[in-house]
Amino acid sequence: MENRRIRIGIIGGGLAGATLANSLFRLPSVAVDVFEAAPEFSERGAALGLAPNSQLALEELLENAKETLKNAKSVPIASTRFMVVSFFPGSAFGQPICDTAWLLPSSSFLQSCPSDDHGSGPDAGNLLLDLGDAAKGDPELIVHRASLLRELLAPLPESILHPNKKLSSIVSTDAGVKVFFADGTEYDFDAVIGADGVFSTVRDHVLSDESKQYSASPAGFWDCRVLVPFEKARKALGEEIFSVDRQYGWLGEGAFIMHDVLENGTLVQCVISSVEDESPSDRKHILTRDFLNKALKNWLSGPIANGVIDLVLEQDEPRGYSQWEHKATPTYARGRVCIMGDAAHASTPWQGAGAGQAFEDGMILSALLSHISSADDIEAAFKVYDAIRRPRGQRVVDSSRGTGEIMCGKSEAGLDPGKIMQALAPRWGFLELDFKTYVQEAVNKLDERLRA
Ligand SMILES: Cc1cc2nc3c(=O)[nH]c(=O)nc-3n(C[C@H](O)[C@H](O)[C@H](O)COP(=O)(O)OP(=O)(O)OC[C@H]3O[C@@H](n4cnc5c(N)ncnc54)[C@H](O)[C@@H]3O)c2cc1C
């Protein structure tokens, strides 16, 4: 056993599974296989924002992270401008409240906003800060999801990538873990890591009798997004907001609209997120003009909503998707099986931190698995992983939901720009971590456990 490689099966070939596989396949002590339900490894959706702390987690996990992001054609976001679409007394309709990052790299930028002066009166809603200048050298990146996945998988030998393999069940055996797939095949591993997303089958195994109680549930928001050619977006939304290449977030009653320029300035992604009273069982809303006009009813005489609604409705079958999350998770590990990424802590996208959290899971798992030399120690490694990662993963889920409430004017801050700034200020600081110390803490805990 000491001299044999530890066999790890990863279920799910999304960003979480691919990132971990990219790290594990380099370890001489590990043999890894990745199983993906879809006929090919692919990512739906367009842009993924990566805050500096998410990039640092990826760098800690993968030596060639910078090169991977470069090859995936990630681009730095110069700045993001938040606009308030509010009826706050005295506010200038649709004026910027703060230039800052959607994925704020540091809460200190927000804390430095002199927001008290701008909550009301003639200055209400004026520009408070331009992060584009402040964030020199440490920008948020935006990357096409499919390109990042392609680059993460590129170095992996084809022999370890198994598409068309939908996991149906898992059985723990004396020798390890047996996994069964819908096509009738089965494989044996020393350990299995579930990176199979929000409705994870591996999560059901890990949580066993409690899995229903802790399954994903609606977070209270839905969102939709559309990609349109740059010129079309400029015509629909107005020339002025495209004069500088920046991401915009519009805050208003019951909703949030965002748009950003992608793919070397050729495409614009528009997103509408809104509060949701009732989530359909299939998580999909059929979008009609009536539905969108109702969701944005207090926006329609303003500058942005009508244009974005038109763009969204031009799609073939416009759909909105309910945001679901894990409100609590009693454990990330059971025996030699554990969960990571959205399978462990599916979150709303309001803090743009989901992928970063998956990278952090991978960073800790990879460090722990490289620290053991026998499959007998896997259970201890997974227990440490659970202890280190679960409180932080859940904190992000909870913080992200709260951020959505602020962004849609549903928090105590309402749509008062000054109060919004104060409410947002403490939300990003905790995401920044010294990852080297964090990893060392995990390894020390594992040593203690193994000694005991
Ligand atoms: C609208 C939206 C916007 C977001 N924006 C950002 C952002 O800007 N920045 C950020 O950091 N995060 C963002 N996130 C979060 C981020 O996208 C996710 O946290 C991340 O993609 C999760 O990756 P994952 O691999 O854990 O899960 P997934 O991407 O869901 O991958 C799971 C994989 O497992 C496969 N699978 C499922 N079941 C099985 C099975 N039984 N057998 C085998 N395979 C299976 C699936 O086919 C899939 O390929 C956003 C999320 C949403 C919804």
Short mmCIF file of C-alpha atoms and ligand atoms in Angstrom, two decimals:
data_model
loop_
_atom_site.label_atom_id
_atom_site.label_comp_id
_atom_site.label_asym_id
_atom_site.label_seq_id
_atom_site.Cartn_x
_atom_site.Cartn_y
_atom_site.Cartn_z
CA MET A 1 0.00 0.00 0.00
CA GLU A 2 2.84 2.40 0.92
CA ASN A 3 4.35 2.20 -2.54
CA ARG A 4 1.18 2.18 -4.60
CA ARG A 5 -0.32 5.35 -5.96
CA ILE A 6 -3.53 6.53 -4.25
CA ARG A 7 -6.40 6.18 -6.73
CA ILE A 8 -8.76 9.16 -6.69
CA GLY A 9 -11.98 9.39 -8.69
CA ILE A 10 -13.33 12.90 -9.29
CA ILE A 11 -17.02 13.03 -10.20
CA GLY A 12 -17.86 16.12 -12.30
CA GLY A 13 -15.69 17.89 -14.84
CA GLY A 14 -16.74 21.51 -14.24
CA LEU A 15 -14.34 24.18 -12.99
CA ALA A 16 -13.99 22.55 -9.55
CA GLY A 17 -13.25 19.04 -10.81
CA ALA A 18 -10.99 20.21 -13.64
CA THR A 19 -8.92 22.47 -11.39
CA LEU A 20 -8.38 19.77 -8.79
CA ALA A 21 -7.56 17.18 -11.47
CA ASN A 22 -5.02 19.57 -13.00
CA SER A 23 -3.25 19.73 -9.65
CA LEU A 24 -3.57 16.05 -8.59
CA PHE A 25 -2.39 14.52 -11.84
CA ARG A 26 1.01 16.15 -11.23
CA LEU A 27 1.45 14.36 -7.88
CA PRO A 28 3.60 11.25 -8.17
CA SER A 29 1.71 9.63 -5.28
CA VAL A 30 -1.74 10.00 -6.86
CA ALA A 31 -3.55 8.46 -9.85
CA VAL A 32 -6.62 10.49 -10.78
CA ASP A 33 -9.61 9.94 -13.10
CA VAL A 34 -12.37 12.45 -13.89
CA PHE A 35 -15.93 11.39 -14.77
CA GLU A 36 -18.34 13.80 -16.45
CA ALA A 37 -22.04 13.10 -17.09
CA ALA A 38 -22.24 15.25 -20.23
CA PRO A 39 -21.11 13.87 -23.62
CA GLU A 40 -18.22 16.32 -23.50
CA PHE A 41 -16.48 18.45 -20.92
CA SER A 42 -18.09 21.86 -21.31
CA GLU A 43 -19.14 25.00 -19.45
CA ARG A 44 -22.44 26.80 -19.95
CA GLY A 45 -22.63 30.56 -19.62
CA ALA A 46 -20.30 33.30 -20.66
CA ALA A 47 -18.21 35.31 -18.30
CA LEU A 48 -16.60 34.39 -15.03
CA GLY A 49 -15.20 37.16 -12.85
CA LEU A 50 -12.15 36.28 -10.81
CA ALA A 51 -11.29 38.64 -7.96
CA PRO A 52 -7.62 38.90 -6.94
CA ASN A 53 -8.14 36.48 -4.03
CA SER A 54 -9.64 33.89 -6.43
CA GLN A 55 -6.64 34.28 -8.70
CA LEU A 56 -4.30 33.87 -5.72
CA ALA A 57 -6.07 30.65 -4.70
CA LEU A 58 -5.61 29.33 -8.23
CA GLU A 59 -1.93 30.32 -8.14
CA GLU A 60 -1.48 28.51 -4.83
CA LEU A 61 -3.07 25.42 -6.36
CA LEU A 62 -1.47 25.46 -9.82
CA GLU A 63 2.07 26.52 -10.56
CA ASN A 64 1.07 27.57 -14.06
CA ALA A 65 -2.10 29.44 -13.02
CA LYS A 66 -1.04 32.75 -14.58
CA GLU A 67 -0.25 31.06 -17.86
CA THR A 68 -3.54 29.13 -17.76
CA LEU A 69 -5.50 32.35 -17.27
CA LYS A 70 -3.50 34.04 -20.01
CA ASN A 71 -4.09 31.18 -22.45
CA ALA A 72 -7.79 31.34 -21.59
CA LYS A 73 -7.62 34.98 -22.80
CA SER A 74 -8.70 36.45 -19.49
CA VAL A 75 -8.83 40.24 -19.49
CA PRO A 76 -8.45 42.66 -16.60
CA ILE A 77 -11.48 44.76 -15.75
CA ALA A 78 -10.36 48.36 -15.62
CA SER A 79 -13.20 49.40 -13.37
CA THR A 80 -16.79 48.75 -12.52
CA ARG A 81 -19.27 51.51 -12.02
CA PHE A 82 -22.22 51.06 -9.72
CA MET A 83 -25.23 53.17 -10.63
CA VAL A 84 -28.25 53.63 -8.47
CA VAL A 85 -31.65 53.65 -10.10
CA SER A 86 -33.53 54.90 -7.12
CA PHE A 87 -36.26 57.16 -5.96
CA PHE A 88 -34.34 58.12 -2.88
CA PRO A 89 -35.32 61.71 -2.01
CA GLY A 90 -32.96 64.13 -3.68
CA SER A 91 -31.03 61.52 -5.62
CA ALA A 92 -30.15 62.14 -9.21
CA PHE A 93 -31.84 59.35 -11.14
CA GLY A 94 -29.37 56.93 -12.63
CA GLN A 95 -26.25 58.69 -11.42
CA PRO A 96 -23.23 56.69 -10.31
CA ILE A 97 -22.86 56.10 -6.59
CA CYS A 98 -19.41 54.62 -6.77
CA ASP A 99 -16.91 53.34 -9.26
CA THR A 100 -15.76 50.10 -7.83
CA ALA A 101 -15.39 46.44 -8.66
CA TRP A 102 -18.28 44.02 -8.86
CA LEU A 103 -15.85 41.60 -7.34
CA LEU A 104 -14.35 44.07 -4.94
CA PRO A 105 -10.69 43.33 -4.43
CA SER A 106 -10.57 45.02 -1.07
CA SER A 107 -13.15 46.25 1.38
CA SER A 108 -10.82 49.16 2.17
CA PHE A 109 -11.84 50.85 -1.06
CA LEU A 110 -15.42 50.86 0.06
CA GLN A 111 -14.58 51.99 3.55
CA SER A 112 -12.76 54.95 2.10
CA CYS A 113 -15.90 56.18 0.32
CA PRO A 114 -17.10 59.36 1.97
CA SER A 115 -20.63 58.13 1.52
CA ASP A 116 -22.31 60.09 4.30
CA ASP A 117 -22.25 63.24 2.24
CA HIS A 118 -24.02 61.64 -0.64
CA GLY A 119 -27.12 60.05 0.78
CA SER A 120 -29.34 63.00 0.06
CA GLY A 121 -29.35 66.56 -1.19
CA PRO A 122 -27.95 67.84 -4.45
CA ASP A 123 -24.89 65.57 -4.35
CA ALA A 124 -26.92 62.41 -3.91
CA GLY A 125 -25.77 59.67 -6.22
CA ASN A 126 -22.63 61.36 -7.49
CA LEU A 127 -19.39 59.56 -8.21
CA LEU A 128 -17.52 58.63 -5.05
CA LEU A 129 -14.52 56.62 -6.15
CA ASP A 130 -12.78 55.32 -9.23
CA LEU A 131 -11.30 51.93 -8.48
CA GLY A 132 -9.82 51.75 -11.95
CA ASP A 133 -6.99 53.97 -10.72
CA ALA A 134 -6.88 52.55 -7.22
CA ALA A 135 -6.49 48.91 -8.20
CA LYS A 136 -3.25 49.30 -10.15
CA GLY A 137 -1.48 46.02 -10.71
CA ASP A 138 -4.06 43.90 -8.94
CA PRO A 139 -7.12 43.83 -11.16
CA GLU A 140 -10.09 41.55 -11.25
CA LEU A 141 -10.04 39.32 -14.32
CA ILE A 142 -12.91 38.32 -16.51
CA VAL A 143 -12.62 35.12 -18.48
CA HIS A 144 -14.81 33.09 -20.81
CA ARG A 145 -15.86 30.00 -18.84
CA ALA A 146 -15.42 27.55 -21.71
CA SER A 147 -11.92 28.88 -22.42
CA LEU A 148 -10.84 28.50 -18.80
CA LEU A 149 -12.18 24.94 -18.65
CA ARG A 150 -10.41 24.10 -21.91
CA GLU A 151 -7.08 25.38 -20.55
CA LEU A 152 -7.50 23.57 -17.21
CA LEU A 153 -8.14 20.28 -19.01
CA ALA A 154 -5.55 20.74 -21.76
CA PRO A 155 -2.57 19.18 -19.93
CA LEU A 156 -4.53 16.13 -18.73
CA PRO A 157 -4.04 12.86 -20.61
CA GLU A 158 -7.20 11.82 -22.44
CA SER A 159 -7.01 8.43 -20.76
CA ILE A 160 -8.02 9.93 -17.40
CA LEU A 161 -10.93 12.01 -18.75
CA HIS A 162 -14.21 10.08 -19.00
CA PRO A 163 -17.15 11.95 -20.57
CA ASN A 164 -20.61 10.39 -20.81
CA LYS A 165 -20.26 8.87 -17.34
CA LYS A 166 -23.18 9.81 -15.13
CA LEU A 167 -22.64 8.63 -11.59
CA SER A 168 -25.64 6.77 -10.22
CA SER A 169 -24.45 5.44 -6.87
CA ILE A 170 -21.52 5.00 -4.51
CA VAL A 171 -20.75 2.17 -2.12
CA SER A 172 -18.04 2.30 0.52
CA THR A 173 -16.19 -1.01 0.75
CA ASP A 174 -13.45 -2.36 3.02
CA ALA A 175 -10.97 -1.75 0.21
CA GLY A 176 -12.13 1.78 -0.63
CA VAL A 177 -14.98 3.15 -2.69
CA LYS A 178 -16.93 1.62 -5.57
CA VAL A 179 -18.70 3.93 -8.02
CA PHE A 180 -21.49 2.89 -10.38
CA PHE A 181 -22.41 4.75 -13.55
CA ALA A 182 -25.68 4.97 -15.48
CA ASP A 183 -24.13 3.10 -18.43
CA GLY A 184 -23.65 0.04 -16.23
CA THR A 185 -19.90 0.43 -15.68
CA GLU A 186 -18.26 0.46 -12.25
CA TYR A 187 -14.84 1.50 -10.94
CA ASP A 188 -12.89 1.08 -7.70
CA PHE A 189 -11.02 3.91 -6.03
CA ASP A 190 -9.25 4.57 -2.77
CA ALA A 191 -11.21 7.84 -2.50
CA VAL A 192 -13.89 9.74 -4.38
CA ILE A 193 -14.29 13.51 -4.59
CA GLY A 194 -17.66 14.87 -5.68
CA ALA A 195 -17.41 17.98 -7.86
CA ASP A 196 -20.80 17.32 -9.40
CA GLY A 197 -22.47 20.66 -8.81
CA VAL A 198 -25.43 21.98 -6.89
CA PHE A 199 -27.61 18.85 -7.20
CA SER A 200 -24.74 16.51 -6.44
CA THR A 201 -25.22 12.75 -6.23
CA VAL A 202 -22.01 12.49 -4.20
CA ARG A 203 -23.45 15.02 -1.71
CA ASP A 204 -26.44 12.70 -1.24
CA HIS A 205 -24.05 9.87 -0.40
CA VAL A 206 -22.01 12.01 2.00
CA LEU A 207 -25.06 13.37 3.82
CA SER A 208 -26.86 10.03 3.66
CA ASP A 209 -30.13 10.14 5.68
CA GLU A 210 -29.81 13.91 6.07
CA SER A 211 -29.40 14.67 2.37
CA LYS A 212 -33.01 15.80 1.80
CA GLN A 213 -32.93 18.10 4.80
CA TYR A 214 -29.78 19.80 3.50
CA SER A 215 -30.51 19.79 -0.23
CA ALA A 216 -30.28 23.01 -2.26
CA SER A 217 -33.17 25.47 -1.96
CA PRO A 218 -34.18 28.79 -3.56
CA ALA A 219 -32.20 31.80 -2.36
CA GLY A 220 -34.89 34.35 -3.26
CA PHE A 221 -33.53 35.60 -6.61
CA TRP A 222 -33.58 34.69 -10.28
CA ASP A 223 -31.36 35.94 -13.08
CA CYS A 224 -31.06 35.89 -16.84
CA ARG A 225 -28.27 36.87 -19.17
CA VAL A 226 -27.80 37.60 -22.84
CA LEU A 227 -24.73 38.06 -25.05
CA VAL A 228 -25.08 40.62 -27.83
CA PRO A 229 -22.73 42.18 -30.36
CA PHE A 230 -21.11 45.36 -29.05
CA GLU A 231 -22.74 47.69 -31.61
CA LYS A 232 -26.18 46.34 -30.88
CA ALA A 233 -25.73 46.87 -27.14
CA ARG A 234 -24.45 50.38 -27.72
CA LYS A 235 -27.50 51.22 -29.76
CA ALA A 236 -29.91 49.72 -27.23
CA LEU A 237 -28.33 51.03 -24.04
CA GLY A 238 -26.81 54.32 -25.15
CA GLU A 239 -23.41 55.47 -26.45
CA GLU A 240 -22.36 57.18 -23.25
CA ILE A 241 -22.02 54.11 -21.06
CA PHE A 242 -19.73 52.46 -23.60
CA SER A 243 -17.37 55.41 -23.97
CA VAL A 244 -15.06 53.75 -21.41
CA ASP A 245 -14.49 49.99 -21.28
CA ARG A 246 -15.94 49.16 -17.89
CA GLN A 247 -18.44 46.92 -16.17
CA TYR A 248 -21.63 48.54 -14.94
CA GLY A 249 -23.90 47.45 -12.11
CA TRP A 250 -27.25 49.19 -11.70
CA LEU A 251 -28.94 48.95 -8.31
CA GLY A 252 -32.65 49.58 -7.96
CA GLU A 253 -35.88 48.50 -6.41
CA GLY A 254 -36.19 44.71 -6.34
CA ALA A 255 -33.57 44.11 -9.03
CA PHE A 256 -30.01 44.60 -10.27
CA ILE A 257 -28.79 44.98 -13.84
CA MET A 258 -25.21 44.44 -14.93
CA HIS A 259 -23.44 44.67 -18.26
CA ASP A 260 -19.84 44.18 -19.29
CA VAL A 261 -17.80 44.10 -22.45
CA LEU A 262 -16.17 40.78 -23.36
CA GLU A 263 -14.11 39.13 -26.08
CA ASN A 264 -11.86 42.04 -26.98
CA GLY A 265 -14.73 44.49 -27.10
CA THR A 266 -16.82 42.57 -29.59
CA LEU A 267 -19.52 41.25 -27.25
CA VAL A 268 -21.54 42.65 -24.37
CA GLN A 269 -23.03 40.50 -21.64
CA CYS A 270 -26.20 41.87 -20.00
CA VAL A 271 -27.58 40.38 -16.82
CA ILE A 272 -30.86 41.02 -15.03
CA SER A 273 -31.12 39.70 -11.47
CA SER A 274 -34.30 40.16 -9.51
CA VAL A 275 -35.93 39.12 -6.29
CA GLU A 276 -38.12 36.05 -6.62
CA ASP A 277 -41.32 35.39 -4.68
CA GLU A 278 -41.77 31.83 -5.81
CA SER A 279 -39.27 29.49 -7.45
CA PRO A 280 -40.58 27.13 -10.16
CA SER A 281 -39.78 23.46 -9.50
CA ASP A 282 -37.65 23.28 -12.67
CA ARG A 283 -35.91 26.56 -11.65
CA LYS A 284 -36.81 28.18 -14.99
CA HIS A 285 -38.87 31.29 -15.59
CA ILE A 286 -40.25 31.81 -19.10
CA LEU A 287 -39.44 35.44 -19.79
CA THR A 288 -42.09 37.62 -21.43
CA ARG A 289 -42.35 41.39 -21.65
CA ASP A 290 -45.09 41.34 -19.01
CA PHE A 291 -42.94 39.28 -16.64
CA LEU A 292 -39.91 41.56 -17.06
CA ASN A 293 -41.95 44.76 -16.89
CA LYS A 294 -43.40 43.53 -13.61
CA ALA A 295 -39.97 42.62 -12.18
CA LEU A 296 -38.59 46.04 -13.15
CA LYS A 297 -41.78 48.03 -12.67
CA ASN A 298 -40.12 50.95 -10.91
CA TRP A 299 -37.27 51.11 -13.40
CA LEU A 300 -39.13 51.63 -16.63
CA SER A 301 -39.00 55.41 -16.82
CA GLY A 302 -35.25 55.26 -16.13
CA PRO A 303 -32.22 54.91 -18.34
CA ILE A 304 -31.35 51.24 -18.61
CA ALA A 305 -34.18 48.76 -18.04
CA ASN A 306 -36.10 49.07 -21.31
CA GLY A 307 -32.97 48.58 -23.41
CA VAL A 308 -31.87 45.48 -21.49
CA ILE A 309 -35.40 44.03 -21.58
CA ASP A 310 -35.45 44.43 -25.38
CA LEU A 311 -32.09 42.67 -25.70
CA VAL A 312 -33.11 39.80 -23.40
CA LEU A 313 -36.37 39.24 -25.29
CA GLU A 314 -34.61 39.05 -28.65
CA GLN A 315 -33.26 35.61 -27.69
CA ASP A 316 -34.96 32.53 -29.12
CA GLU A 317 -36.35 31.18 -25.86
CA PRO A 318 -35.59 33.73 -23.16
CA ARG A 319 -35.36 32.08 -19.75
CA GLY A 320 -34.58 33.26 -16.26
CA TYR A 321 -32.99 30.87 -13.77
CA SER A 322 -33.80 30.63 -10.12
CA GLN A 323 -30.75 30.97 -7.87
CA TRP A 324 -30.43 28.01 -5.51
CA GLU A 325 -28.00 27.56 -2.67
CA HIS A 326 -27.01 25.31 0.22
CA LYS A 327 -28.29 27.03 3.36
CA ALA A 328 -26.39 24.60 5.58
CA THR A 329 -24.24 21.49 5.20
CA PRO A 330 -23.46 19.33 8.24
CA THR A 331 -20.31 17.80 6.72
CA TYR A 332 -18.25 17.83 3.51
CA ALA A 333 -16.88 14.31 4.08
CA ARG A 334 -17.90 10.80 4.96
CA GLY A 335 -15.22 8.13 5.18
CA ARG A 336 -13.23 8.24 1.96
CA VAL A 337 -15.74 10.36 0.04
CA CYS A 338 -15.91 14.15 0.09
CA ILE A 339 -17.52 17.03 -1.83
CA MET A 340 -16.13 20.27 -3.21
CA GLY A 341 -17.19 23.30 -5.28
CA ASP A 342 -20.91 23.80 -5.79
CA ALA A 343 -21.59 20.27 -4.56
CA ALA A 344 -20.42 21.43 -1.13
CA HIS A 345 -21.43 25.10 -1.02
CA ALA A 346 -23.58 26.22 -3.94
CA SER A 347 -24.04 29.93 -3.62
CA THR A 348 -25.80 32.83 -5.29
CA PRO A 349 -23.51 34.74 -7.64
CA TRP A 350 -23.77 38.12 -5.86
CA GLN A 351 -20.19 38.16 -4.60
CA GLY A 352 -18.79 36.40 -7.63
CA ALA A 353 -16.91 34.08 -5.30
CA GLY A 354 -18.14 30.58 -6.25
CA ALA A 355 -15.26 29.60 -8.49
CA GLY A 356 -12.75 31.10 -6.06
CA GLN A 357 -14.21 28.92 -3.31
CA ALA A 358 -13.87 25.86 -5.56
CA PHE A 359 -10.20 26.78 -6.13
CA GLU A 360 -9.72 27.06 -2.35
CA ASP A 361 -11.29 23.61 -1.87
CA GLY A 362 -8.88 22.25 -4.47
CA MET A 363 -5.94 24.03 -2.87
CA ILE A 364 -6.59 22.42 0.55
CA LEU A 365 -7.46 18.98 -0.86
CA SER A 366 -4.38 18.92 -3.02
CA ALA A 367 -2.11 19.96 -0.13
CA LEU A 368 -3.60 17.30 2.17
CA LEU A 369 -3.51 14.51 -0.40
CA SER A 370 0.08 15.29 -1.31
CA HIS A 371 0.94 15.07 2.39
CA ILE A 372 -0.17 11.46 2.85
CA SER A 373 1.51 8.39 1.46
CA SER A 374 -1.07 5.74 2.30
CA ALA A 375 -4.74 5.36 1.40
CA ASP A 376 -5.29 4.56 5.08
CA ASP A 377 -4.82 8.26 5.85
CA ILE A 378 -7.45 9.55 3.41
CA GLU A 379 -10.22 9.62 5.98
CA ALA A 380 -8.11 11.79 8.29
CA ALA A 381 -7.26 14.11 5.39
CA PHE A 382 -10.94 14.50 4.47
CA LYS A 383 -11.88 15.22 8.10
CA VAL A 384 -9.32 18.01 8.18
CA TYR A 385 -10.57 19.31 4.81
CA ASP A 386 -14.10 19.46 6.24
CA ALA A 387 -12.95 21.28 9.39
CA ILE A 388 -10.93 23.86 7.44
CA ARG A 389 -13.21 24.52 4.49
CA ARG A 390 -16.81 24.19 5.71
CA PRO A 391 -17.11 27.28 7.95
CA ARG A 392 -15.61 29.48 5.24
CA GLY A 393 -17.67 27.93 2.43
CA GLN A 394 -20.89 28.53 4.37
CA ARG A 395 -19.89 32.07 5.28
CA VAL A 396 -19.59 32.89 1.58
CA VAL A 397 -23.03 31.38 0.85
CA ASP A 398 -24.64 33.50 3.59
CA SER A 399 -22.73 36.65 2.77
CA SER A 400 -23.54 36.35 -0.92
CA ARG A 401 -27.29 36.09 -0.27
CA GLY A 402 -27.09 39.16 1.99
CA THR A 403 -25.21 41.05 -0.71
CA GLY A 404 -28.04 40.28 -3.17
CA GLU A 405 -30.53 41.75 -0.73
CA ILE A 406 -28.47 44.94 -0.50
CA MET A 407 -28.05 45.15 -4.29
CA CYS A 408 -31.82 44.84 -4.83
CA GLY A 409 -32.68 47.43 -2.21
CA LYS A 410 -34.11 44.78 0.11
CA SER A 411 -31.79 45.31 3.06
CA GLU A 412 -32.20 47.86 5.83
CA ALA A 413 -30.12 50.23 3.70
CA GLY A 414 -32.95 50.41 1.17
CA LEU A 415 -31.79 52.43 -1.82
CA ASP A 416 -29.97 55.07 0.20
CA PRO A 417 -26.54 55.30 -1.51
CA GLY A 418 -24.68 56.13 1.71
CA LYS A 419 -26.23 53.26 3.62
CA ILE A 420 -25.67 50.87 0.72
CA MET A 421 -21.96 51.71 0.76
CA GLN A 422 -21.81 51.13 4.50
CA ALA A 423 -23.69 47.85 4.21
CA LEU A 424 -21.43 46.58 1.41
CA ALA A 425 -18.15 47.63 3.04
CA PRO A 426 -17.61 44.66 5.39
CA ARG A 427 -18.68 42.02 2.88
CA TRP A 428 -15.50 41.40 0.91
CA GLY A 429 -12.68 41.79 3.43
CA PHE A 430 -13.04 38.29 4.88
CA LEU A 431 -12.53 36.73 1.45
CA GLU A 432 -8.91 37.87 1.45
CA LEU A 433 -6.68 35.31 3.14
CA ASP A 434 -3.03 34.49 3.44
CA PHE A 435 -3.33 31.21 1.54
CA LYS A 436 0.13 29.93 2.47
CA THR A 437 -0.76 30.16 6.18
CA TYR A 438 -4.19 28.66 5.49
CA VAL A 439 -2.65 25.63 3.74
CA GLN A 440 -0.05 25.24 6.49
CA GLU A 441 -2.80 25.27 9.10
CA ALA A 442 -4.52 22.41 7.27
CA VAL A 443 -1.31 20.37 6.99
CA ASN A 444 -0.52 20.94 10.70
CA LYS A 445 -4.01 19.76 11.63
CA LEU A 446 -3.53 16.64 9.55
CA ASP A 447 -0.17 15.92 11.22
CA GLU A 448 -1.80 16.29 14.64
CA ARG A 449 -4.58 13.93 13.65
CA LEU A 450 -2.20 11.35 12.19
CA ARG A 451 -0.01 11.48 15.31
CA ALA A 452 -3.09 11.00 17.51
C1 LIG B 1 -25.25 33.01 -12.83
C2 LIG B 1 -23.95 32.69 -12.15
C3 LIG B 1 -22.87 33.57 -12.22
C4 LIG B 1 -21.69 33.29 -11.55
N1 LIG B 1 -20.65 34.16 -11.62
C5 LIG B 1 -19.51 33.88 -10.97
C6 LIG B 1 -18.38 34.77 -11.04
O1 LIG B 1 -18.42 35.81 -11.69
N2 LIG B 1 -17.26 34.43 -10.36
C7 LIG B 1 -17.17 33.27 -9.61
O2 LIG B 1 -16.13 33.01 -9.01
N3 LIG B 1 -18.22 32.43 -9.54
C8 LIG B 1 -19.36 32.69 -10.20
N4 LIG B 1 -20.40 31.81 -10.14
C9 LIG B 1 -20.22 30.54 -9.42
C10 LIG B 1 -19.42 29.54 -10.24
O3 LIG B 1 -19.89 29.53 -11.57
C11 LIG B 1 -19.56 28.17 -9.63
O4 LIG B 1 -19.28 28.23 -8.26
C12 LIG B 1 -18.62 27.17 -10.30
O5 LIG B 1 -18.77 27.18 -11.69
C13 LIG B 1 -18.92 25.79 -9.72
O6 LIG B 1 -18.19 24.83 -10.41
P1 LIG B 1 -18.41 23.29 -10.05
O7 LIG B 1 -17.43 22.58 -10.91
O8 LIG B 1 -18.40 23.07 -8.58
O9 LIG B 1 -19.90 22.95 -10.49
P2 LIG B 1 -20.53 22.82 -11.95
O10 LIG B 1 -20.02 23.88 -12.84
O11 LIG B 1 -22.00 22.72 -11.76
O12 LIG B 1 -19.97 21.45 -12.52
C14 LIG B 1 -20.47 20.21 -12.10
C15 LIG B 1 -20.19 19.19 -13.18
O13 LIG B 1 -20.58 17.92 -12.71
C16 LIG B 1 -21.28 17.25 -13.74
N5 LIG B 1 -22.20 16.28 -13.09
C17 LIG B 1 -23.35 16.53 -12.42
N6 LIG B 1 -23.90 15.40 -11.98
C18 LIG B 1 -23.07 14.40 -12.37
C19 LIG B 1 -23.10 12.99 -12.20
N7 LIG B 1 -24.10 12.38 -11.54
N8 LIG B 1 -22.11 12.25 -12.73
C20 LIG B 1 -21.07 12.84 -13.39
N9 LIG B 1 -21.00 14.18 -13.58
C21 LIG B 1 -21.98 14.95 -13.07
C22 LIG B 1 -22.03 18.34 -14.48
O14 LIG B 1 -22.38 17.94 -15.78
C23 LIG B 1 -20.98 19.46 -14.46
O15 LIG B 1 -20.11 19.40 -15.56
C24 LIG B 1 -21.59 32.09 -10.79
C25 LIG B 1 -22.66 31.20 -10.73
C26 LIG B 1 -23.84 31.50 -11.39
C27 LIG B 1 -25.01 30.54 -11.31
#
